[in-house]
Short mmCIF file of C-alpha atoms and ligand atoms in Angstrom, two decimals:
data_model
loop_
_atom_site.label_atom_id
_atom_site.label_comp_id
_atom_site.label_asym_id
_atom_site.label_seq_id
_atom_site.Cartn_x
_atom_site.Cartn_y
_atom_site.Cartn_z
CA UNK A 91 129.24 86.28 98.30
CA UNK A 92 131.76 84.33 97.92
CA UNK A 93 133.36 82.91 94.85
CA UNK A 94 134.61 79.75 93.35
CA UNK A 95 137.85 80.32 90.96
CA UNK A 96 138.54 77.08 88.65
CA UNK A 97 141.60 77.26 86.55
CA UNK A 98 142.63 74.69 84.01
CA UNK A 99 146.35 73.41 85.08
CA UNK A 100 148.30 72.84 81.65
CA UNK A 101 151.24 69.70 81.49
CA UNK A 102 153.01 68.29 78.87
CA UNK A 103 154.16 64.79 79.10
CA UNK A 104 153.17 64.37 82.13
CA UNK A 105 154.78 67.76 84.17
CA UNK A 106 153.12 71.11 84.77
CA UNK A 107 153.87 73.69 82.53
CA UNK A 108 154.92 77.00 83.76
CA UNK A 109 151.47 79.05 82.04
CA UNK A 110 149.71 76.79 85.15
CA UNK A 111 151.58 78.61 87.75
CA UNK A 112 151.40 81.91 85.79
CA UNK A 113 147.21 80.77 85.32
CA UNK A 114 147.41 80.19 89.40
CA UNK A 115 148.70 83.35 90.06
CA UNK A 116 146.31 85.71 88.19
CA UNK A 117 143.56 83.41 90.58
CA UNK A 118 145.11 84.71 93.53
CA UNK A 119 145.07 88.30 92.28
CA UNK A 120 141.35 87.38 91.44
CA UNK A 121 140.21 85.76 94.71
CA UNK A 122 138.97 87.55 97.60
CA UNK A 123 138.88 87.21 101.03
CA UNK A 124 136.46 83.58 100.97
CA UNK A 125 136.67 82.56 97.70
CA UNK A 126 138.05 79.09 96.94
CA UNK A 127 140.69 78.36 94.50
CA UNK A 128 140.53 75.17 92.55
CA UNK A 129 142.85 73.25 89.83
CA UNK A 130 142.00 71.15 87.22
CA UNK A 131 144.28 68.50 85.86
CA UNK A 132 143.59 66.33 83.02
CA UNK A 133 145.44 63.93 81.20
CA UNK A 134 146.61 60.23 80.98
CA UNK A 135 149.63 60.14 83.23
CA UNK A 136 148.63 63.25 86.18
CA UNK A 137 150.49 62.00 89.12
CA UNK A 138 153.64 63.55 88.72
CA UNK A 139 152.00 67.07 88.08
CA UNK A 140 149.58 66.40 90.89
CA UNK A 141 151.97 66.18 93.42
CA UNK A 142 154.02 68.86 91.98
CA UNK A 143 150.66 71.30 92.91
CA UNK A 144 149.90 69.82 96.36
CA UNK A 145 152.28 73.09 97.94
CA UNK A 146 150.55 75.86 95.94
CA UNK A 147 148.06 76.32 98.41
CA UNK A 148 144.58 75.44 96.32
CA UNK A 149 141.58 74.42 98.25
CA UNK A 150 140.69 71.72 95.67
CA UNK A 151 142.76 69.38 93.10
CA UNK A 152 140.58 67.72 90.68
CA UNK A 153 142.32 64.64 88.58
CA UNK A 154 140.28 63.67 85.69
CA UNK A 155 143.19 60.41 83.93
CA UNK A 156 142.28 58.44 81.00
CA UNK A 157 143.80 57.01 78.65
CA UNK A 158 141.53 59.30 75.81
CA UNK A 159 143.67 62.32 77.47
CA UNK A 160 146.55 60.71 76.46
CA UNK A 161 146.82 63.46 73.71
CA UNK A 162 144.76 66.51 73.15
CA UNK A 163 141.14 66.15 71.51
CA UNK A 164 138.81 69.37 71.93
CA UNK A 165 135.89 66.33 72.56
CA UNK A 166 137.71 64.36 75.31
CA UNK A 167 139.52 67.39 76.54
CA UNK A 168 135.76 69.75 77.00
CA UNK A 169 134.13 66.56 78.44
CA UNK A 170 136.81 66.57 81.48
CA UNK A 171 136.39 70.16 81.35
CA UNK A 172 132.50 69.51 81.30
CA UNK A 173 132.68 66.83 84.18
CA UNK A 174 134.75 69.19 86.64
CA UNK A 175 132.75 72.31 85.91
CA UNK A 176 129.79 70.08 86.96
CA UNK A 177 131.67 69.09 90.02
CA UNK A 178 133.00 72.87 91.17
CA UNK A 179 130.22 75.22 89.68
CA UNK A 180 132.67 77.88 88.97
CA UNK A 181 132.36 81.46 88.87
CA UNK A 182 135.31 82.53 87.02
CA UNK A 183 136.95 79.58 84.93
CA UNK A 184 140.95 80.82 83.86
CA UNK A 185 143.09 78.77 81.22
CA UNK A 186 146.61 79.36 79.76
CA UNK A 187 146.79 81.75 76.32
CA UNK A 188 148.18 78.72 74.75
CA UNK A 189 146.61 76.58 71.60
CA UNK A 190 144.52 74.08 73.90
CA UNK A 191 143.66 77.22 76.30
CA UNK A 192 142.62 79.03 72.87
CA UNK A 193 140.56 76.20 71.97
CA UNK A 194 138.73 74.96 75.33
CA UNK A 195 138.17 78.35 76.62
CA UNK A 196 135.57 79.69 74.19
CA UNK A 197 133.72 76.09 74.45
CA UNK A 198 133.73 76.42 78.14
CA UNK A 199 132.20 80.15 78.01
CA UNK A 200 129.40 79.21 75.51
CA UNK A 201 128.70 76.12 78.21
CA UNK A 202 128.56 78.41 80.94
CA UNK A 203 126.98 80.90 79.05
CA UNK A 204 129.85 83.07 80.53
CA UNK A 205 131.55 86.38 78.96
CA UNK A 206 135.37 85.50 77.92
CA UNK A 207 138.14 87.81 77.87
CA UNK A 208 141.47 86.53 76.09
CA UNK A 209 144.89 87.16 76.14
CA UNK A 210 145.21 88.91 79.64
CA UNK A 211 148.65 90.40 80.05
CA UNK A 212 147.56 91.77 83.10
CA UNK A 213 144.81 92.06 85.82
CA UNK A 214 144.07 94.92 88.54
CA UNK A 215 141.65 94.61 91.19
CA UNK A 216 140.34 98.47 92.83
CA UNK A 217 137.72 98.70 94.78
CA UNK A 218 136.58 95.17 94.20
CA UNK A 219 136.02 95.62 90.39
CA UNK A 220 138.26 93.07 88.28
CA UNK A 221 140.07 95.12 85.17
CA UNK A 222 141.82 93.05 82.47
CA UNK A 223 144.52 94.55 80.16
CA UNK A 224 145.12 92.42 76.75
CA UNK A 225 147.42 93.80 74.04
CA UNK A 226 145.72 94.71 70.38
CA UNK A 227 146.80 95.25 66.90
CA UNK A 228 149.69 93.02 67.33
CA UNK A 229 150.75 94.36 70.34
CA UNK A 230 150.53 98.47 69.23
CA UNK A 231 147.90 99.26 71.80
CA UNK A 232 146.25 97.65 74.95
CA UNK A 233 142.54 97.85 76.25
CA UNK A 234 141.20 97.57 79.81
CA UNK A 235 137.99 95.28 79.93
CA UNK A 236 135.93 94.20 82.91
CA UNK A 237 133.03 91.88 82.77
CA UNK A 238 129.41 93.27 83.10
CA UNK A 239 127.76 90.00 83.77
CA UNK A 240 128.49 87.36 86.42
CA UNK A 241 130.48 84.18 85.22
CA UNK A 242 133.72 84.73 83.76
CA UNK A 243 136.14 83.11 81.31
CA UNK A 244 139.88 84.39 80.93
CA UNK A 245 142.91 83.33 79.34
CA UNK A 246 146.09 84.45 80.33
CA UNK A 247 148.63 85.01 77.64
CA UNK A 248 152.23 82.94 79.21
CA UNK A 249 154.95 84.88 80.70
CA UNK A 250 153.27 88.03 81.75
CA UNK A 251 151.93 87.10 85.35
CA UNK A 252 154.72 85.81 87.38
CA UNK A 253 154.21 82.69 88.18
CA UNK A 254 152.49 81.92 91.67
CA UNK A 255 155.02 80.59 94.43
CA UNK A 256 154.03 78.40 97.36
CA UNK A 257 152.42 79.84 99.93
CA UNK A 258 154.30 79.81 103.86
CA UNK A 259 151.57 77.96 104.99
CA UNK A 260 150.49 75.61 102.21
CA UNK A 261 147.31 74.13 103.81
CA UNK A 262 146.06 70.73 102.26
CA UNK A 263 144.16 70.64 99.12
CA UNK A 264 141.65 68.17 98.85
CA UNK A 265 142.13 65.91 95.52
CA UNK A 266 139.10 65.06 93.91
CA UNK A 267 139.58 62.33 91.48
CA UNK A 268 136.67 62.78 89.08
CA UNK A 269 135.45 60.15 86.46
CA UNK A 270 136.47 60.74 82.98
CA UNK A 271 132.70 61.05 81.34
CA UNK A 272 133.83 58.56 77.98
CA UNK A 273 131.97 60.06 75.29
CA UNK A 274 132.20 58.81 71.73
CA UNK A 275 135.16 60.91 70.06
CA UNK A 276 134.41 62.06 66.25
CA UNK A 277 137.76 61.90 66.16
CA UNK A 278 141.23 60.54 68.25
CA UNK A 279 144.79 61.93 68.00
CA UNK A 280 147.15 58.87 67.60
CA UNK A 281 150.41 60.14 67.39
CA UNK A 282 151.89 64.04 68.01
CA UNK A 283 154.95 63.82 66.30
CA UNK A 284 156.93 67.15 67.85
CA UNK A 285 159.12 69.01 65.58
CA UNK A 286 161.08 71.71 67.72
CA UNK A 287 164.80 71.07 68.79
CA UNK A 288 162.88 69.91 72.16
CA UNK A 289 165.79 71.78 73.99
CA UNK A 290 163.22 74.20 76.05
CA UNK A 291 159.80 74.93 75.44
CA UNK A 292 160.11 78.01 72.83
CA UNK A 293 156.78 79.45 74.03
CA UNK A 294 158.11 79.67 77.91
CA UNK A 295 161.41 80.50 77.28
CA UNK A 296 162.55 83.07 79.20
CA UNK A 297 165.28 83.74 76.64
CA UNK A 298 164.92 83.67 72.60
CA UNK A 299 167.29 84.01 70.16
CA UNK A 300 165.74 84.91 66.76
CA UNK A 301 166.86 84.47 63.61
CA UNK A 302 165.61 86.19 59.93
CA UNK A 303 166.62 85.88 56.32
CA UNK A 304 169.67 87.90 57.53
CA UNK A 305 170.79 84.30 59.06
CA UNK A 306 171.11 83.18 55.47
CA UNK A 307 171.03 79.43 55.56
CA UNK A 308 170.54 76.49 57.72
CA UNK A 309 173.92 76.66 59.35
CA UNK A 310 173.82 80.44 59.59
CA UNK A 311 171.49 79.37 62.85
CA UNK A 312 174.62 77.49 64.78
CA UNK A 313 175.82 80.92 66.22
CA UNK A 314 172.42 81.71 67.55
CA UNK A 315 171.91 77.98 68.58
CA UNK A 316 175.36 78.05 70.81
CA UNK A 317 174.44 81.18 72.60
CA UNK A 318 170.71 80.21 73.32
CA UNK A 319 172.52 77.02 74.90
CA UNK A 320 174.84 79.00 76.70
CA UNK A 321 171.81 81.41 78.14
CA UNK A 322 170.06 78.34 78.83
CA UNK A 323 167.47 79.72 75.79
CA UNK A 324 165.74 78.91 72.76
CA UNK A 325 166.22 79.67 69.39
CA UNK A 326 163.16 80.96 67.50
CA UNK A 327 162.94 82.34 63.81
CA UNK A 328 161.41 85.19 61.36
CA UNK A 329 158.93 83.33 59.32
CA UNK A 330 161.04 84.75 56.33
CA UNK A 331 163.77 82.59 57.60
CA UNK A 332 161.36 79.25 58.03
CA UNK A 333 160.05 80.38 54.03
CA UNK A 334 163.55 80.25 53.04
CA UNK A 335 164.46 76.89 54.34
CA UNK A 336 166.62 77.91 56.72
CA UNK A 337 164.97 76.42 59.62
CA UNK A 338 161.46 74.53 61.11
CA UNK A 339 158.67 76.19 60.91
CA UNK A 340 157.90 75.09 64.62
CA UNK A 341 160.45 77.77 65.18
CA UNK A 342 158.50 81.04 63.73
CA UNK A 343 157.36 83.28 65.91
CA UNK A 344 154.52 86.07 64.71
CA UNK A 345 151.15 86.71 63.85
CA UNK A 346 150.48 83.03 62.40
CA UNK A 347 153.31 81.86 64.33
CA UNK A 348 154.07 81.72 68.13
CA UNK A 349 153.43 84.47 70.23
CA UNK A 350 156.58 84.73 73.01
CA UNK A 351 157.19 86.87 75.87
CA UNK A 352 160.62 86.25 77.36
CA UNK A 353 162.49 88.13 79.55
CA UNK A 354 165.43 89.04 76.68
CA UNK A 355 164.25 88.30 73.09
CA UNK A 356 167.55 88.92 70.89
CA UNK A 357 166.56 89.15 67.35
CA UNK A 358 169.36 88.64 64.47
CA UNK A 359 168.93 89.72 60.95
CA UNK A 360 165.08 89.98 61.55
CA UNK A 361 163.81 93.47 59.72
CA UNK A 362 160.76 94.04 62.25
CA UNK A 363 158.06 93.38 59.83
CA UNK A 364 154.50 94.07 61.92
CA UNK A 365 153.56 90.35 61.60
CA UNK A 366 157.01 89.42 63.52
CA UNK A 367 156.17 91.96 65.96
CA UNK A 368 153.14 90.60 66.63
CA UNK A 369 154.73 87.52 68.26
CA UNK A 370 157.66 89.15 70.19
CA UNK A 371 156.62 92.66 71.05
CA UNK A 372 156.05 92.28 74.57
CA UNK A 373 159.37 90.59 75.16
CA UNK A 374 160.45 92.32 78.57
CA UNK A 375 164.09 93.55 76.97
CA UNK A 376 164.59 93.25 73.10
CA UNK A 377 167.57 93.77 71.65
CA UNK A 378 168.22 94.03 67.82
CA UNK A 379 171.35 93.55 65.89
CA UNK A 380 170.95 94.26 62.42
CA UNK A 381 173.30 95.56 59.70
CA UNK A 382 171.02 97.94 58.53
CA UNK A 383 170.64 101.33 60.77
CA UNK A 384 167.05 101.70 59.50
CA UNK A 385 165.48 97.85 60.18
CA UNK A 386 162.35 98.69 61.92
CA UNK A 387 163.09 96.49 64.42
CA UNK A 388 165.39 99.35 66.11
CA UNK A 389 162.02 101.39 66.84
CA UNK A 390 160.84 98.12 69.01
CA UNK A 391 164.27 97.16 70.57
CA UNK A 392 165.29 98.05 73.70
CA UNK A 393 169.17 97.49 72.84
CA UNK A 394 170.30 97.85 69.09
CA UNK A 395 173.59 96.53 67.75
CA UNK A 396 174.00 97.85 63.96
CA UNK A 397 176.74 95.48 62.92
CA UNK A 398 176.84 91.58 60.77
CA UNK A 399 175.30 88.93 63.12
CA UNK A 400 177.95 86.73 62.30
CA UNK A 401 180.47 88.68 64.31
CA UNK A 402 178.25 89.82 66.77
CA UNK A 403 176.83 86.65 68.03
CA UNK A 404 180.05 84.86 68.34
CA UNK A 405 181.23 87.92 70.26
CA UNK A 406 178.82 87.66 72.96
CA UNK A 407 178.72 83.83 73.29
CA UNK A 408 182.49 84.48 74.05
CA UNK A 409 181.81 87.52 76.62
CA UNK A 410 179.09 85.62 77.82
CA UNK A 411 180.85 82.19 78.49
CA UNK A 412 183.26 84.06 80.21
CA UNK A 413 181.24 85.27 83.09
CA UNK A 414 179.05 82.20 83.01
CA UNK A 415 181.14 78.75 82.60
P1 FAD B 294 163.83 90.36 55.87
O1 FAD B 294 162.69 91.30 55.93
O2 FAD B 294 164.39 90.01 54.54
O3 FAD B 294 164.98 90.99 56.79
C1 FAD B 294 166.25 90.44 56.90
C2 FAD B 294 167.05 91.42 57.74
O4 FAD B 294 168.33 90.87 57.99
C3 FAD B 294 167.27 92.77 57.11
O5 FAD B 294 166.80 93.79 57.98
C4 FAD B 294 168.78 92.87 56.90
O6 FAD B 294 169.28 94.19 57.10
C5 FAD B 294 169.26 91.93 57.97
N1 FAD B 294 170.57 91.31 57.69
C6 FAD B 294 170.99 90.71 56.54
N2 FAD B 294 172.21 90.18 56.72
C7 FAD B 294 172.60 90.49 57.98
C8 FAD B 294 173.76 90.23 58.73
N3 FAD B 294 174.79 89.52 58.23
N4 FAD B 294 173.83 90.70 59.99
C9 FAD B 294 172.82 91.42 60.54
N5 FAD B 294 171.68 91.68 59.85
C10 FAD B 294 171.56 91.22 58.59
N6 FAD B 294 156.73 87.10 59.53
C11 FAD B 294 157.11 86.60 60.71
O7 FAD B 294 158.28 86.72 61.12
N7 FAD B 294 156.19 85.92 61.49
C12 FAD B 294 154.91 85.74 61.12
O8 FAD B 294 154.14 85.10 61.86
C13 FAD B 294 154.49 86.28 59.86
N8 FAD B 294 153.19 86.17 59.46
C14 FAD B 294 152.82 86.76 58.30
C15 FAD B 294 151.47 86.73 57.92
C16 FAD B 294 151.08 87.35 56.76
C17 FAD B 294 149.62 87.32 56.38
C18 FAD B 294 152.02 88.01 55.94
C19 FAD B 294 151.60 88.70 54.68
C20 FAD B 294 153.35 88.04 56.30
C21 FAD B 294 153.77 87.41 57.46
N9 FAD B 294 155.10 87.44 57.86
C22 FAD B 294 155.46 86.94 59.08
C23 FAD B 294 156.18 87.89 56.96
C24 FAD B 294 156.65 89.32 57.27
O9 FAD B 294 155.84 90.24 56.58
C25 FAD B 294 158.11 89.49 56.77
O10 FAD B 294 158.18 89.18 55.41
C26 FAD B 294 159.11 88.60 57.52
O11 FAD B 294 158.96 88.77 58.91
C27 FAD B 294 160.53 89.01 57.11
O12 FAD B 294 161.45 88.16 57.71
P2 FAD B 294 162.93 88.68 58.03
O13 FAD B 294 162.86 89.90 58.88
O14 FAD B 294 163.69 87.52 58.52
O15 FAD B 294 163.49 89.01 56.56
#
């Protein structure tokens, strides 16, 4: 019996985010021969991110714009959500691992009265049967889970599933522009004052540059910053950096901060502390340089450099801008 796959297409200000394509892909692992692929975009200014989809080869677009999207609100946010499920009957609904995915995902599982598995790093499919792998105790072990019931929710943790590519022969969605349902908000955003550099999305970088309490003030981050600029990166911090002033907390990454996967995560003067690693761990290639042999964060890295940061860093912004500029 065929199946129909819905997944919740992310943007911010207006353009896709990567964790859509990433969301896309882990679909197409999903779908089998029949099943029909669908995409859900919501928000107050969609065209841009509509068109951007048209190539990826989905049977559907839905467009749900209204000005109440204009920033999120779990209320006007589930009622688009509401209004499309409505529309597609899904089988298997799959958001982004990121804050709004966290927070729609379990409201569209109790709706459906669907199981939910979060955080998928990554998905198998043998012999038909759909296995899940999601990382645990911040990030020291992994489980395998597979639904027992029918009707599925999943989110899908950024950066782990590559991110789909168009299709040779891209076929022609149809786009569905559903009706934005207008139910009375208990409560509005008005304003989402951003506090980041805004360089590059921390969360989909696909380079970080970390720094800890080893960084020692705020202009003790200008090394990091010139070499995440030069990698085309972002700079992210230790939340024992962000306590001591030295930067934004926007920036911390960890247990009760933001949870990255890049390809290189380089971390400077960061100890390793388990609630750090619980943001970082899964980085594809970490490398450490720390002036103490024994920083735990050697025993995670895949690269250590035991030296001062402040030498270090400049060092391989010069190297670096050598080969690069
Ligand atoms: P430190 O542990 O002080 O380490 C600084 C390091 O810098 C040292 O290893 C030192 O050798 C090195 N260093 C010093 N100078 C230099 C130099 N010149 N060159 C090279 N290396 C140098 N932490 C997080 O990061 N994220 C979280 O989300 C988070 N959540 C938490 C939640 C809870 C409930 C609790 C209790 C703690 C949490 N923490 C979190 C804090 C965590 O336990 C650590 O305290 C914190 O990560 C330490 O930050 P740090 O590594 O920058 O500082």
């Amino acid at each position: 019996m065929s199946r129909t796959i819905l997944i919740y297409a992310e943007i911010r200000d207006g353009k896709l985010r990567q964790v859509a394509l990433e969301t896309l892909a882990a679909a197409r692992i999903l779908a089998a021969d029949g099943d029909s692929i669908r995409i859900l975009l919501a928000g107050s200014n969609i065209s841009e991110a509509t068109s951007a989809l048209i190539p990826y080869g989905a049977d559907t677009i839905y467009t749900i714009e209204h000005d109440d999207l204009e920033n999120y609100s779990p209320d006007a946010y589930m009622a688009a959500v509401h209004a499309a499920i409505r529309e597609a009957q899904p089988d298997i609904v799959l958001f982004g691992h990121t804050a709004i995915g966290r927070d729609l995902a379990p409201l569209t599982a109790a709706a459906l009265s669907a199981g939910q598995i979060s955080d998928v790093i990554s998905i198998e499919v043998k012999d038909g049967e759909a296995s899940f792998t999601r990382p645990l105790y911040a990030g020291k072990a992994f489980e395998k889970r597979v639904f027992q019931s029918e009707g599925w929710v999943i989110t899908i943790r950024p950066n782990n599933i590559p991110a789909a590519e168009p299709p040779a022969d891209t076929g022609n969605p149809s786009i569905v522009n559903i009706a934005y349902p207008s139910p009375s908000l208990r409560s509005i955003v008005k304003n989402v004052v951003r506090k980041t550099s805004g360089k590059i999305d921390l969360a989909e970088a696909k380079i970080v540059i970390s720094g800890g309490r080893g960084v020692k003030s705020e202009a003790g981050f200008k090394p990091l910053e010139e070499l995440a600029d030069l990698l085309g990166g972002a700079v992210g911090a230790s939340r024992g950096a962000c306590d001591a002033g030295y930067c934004d907390y926007a920036l911390q990454i960890g247990q009760t901060g933001k949870v990255v996967t890049p390809e290189i995560y380089i971390a400077c003067g960061i100890s390793g502390a388990i609630q750090h690693l619980a943001g970082m761990s899964q980085s594809r290639v970490i490398i450490a340089i720390n002036k103490d042999p024994e920083a735990p964060i050697f025993k995670v890295a895949d690269y250590g450099i035991v030296g001062d940061l402040f030498e270090i860093v400049p060092l391989l912004t010069e190297e670096f801008r050598k080969i690069l500029v």
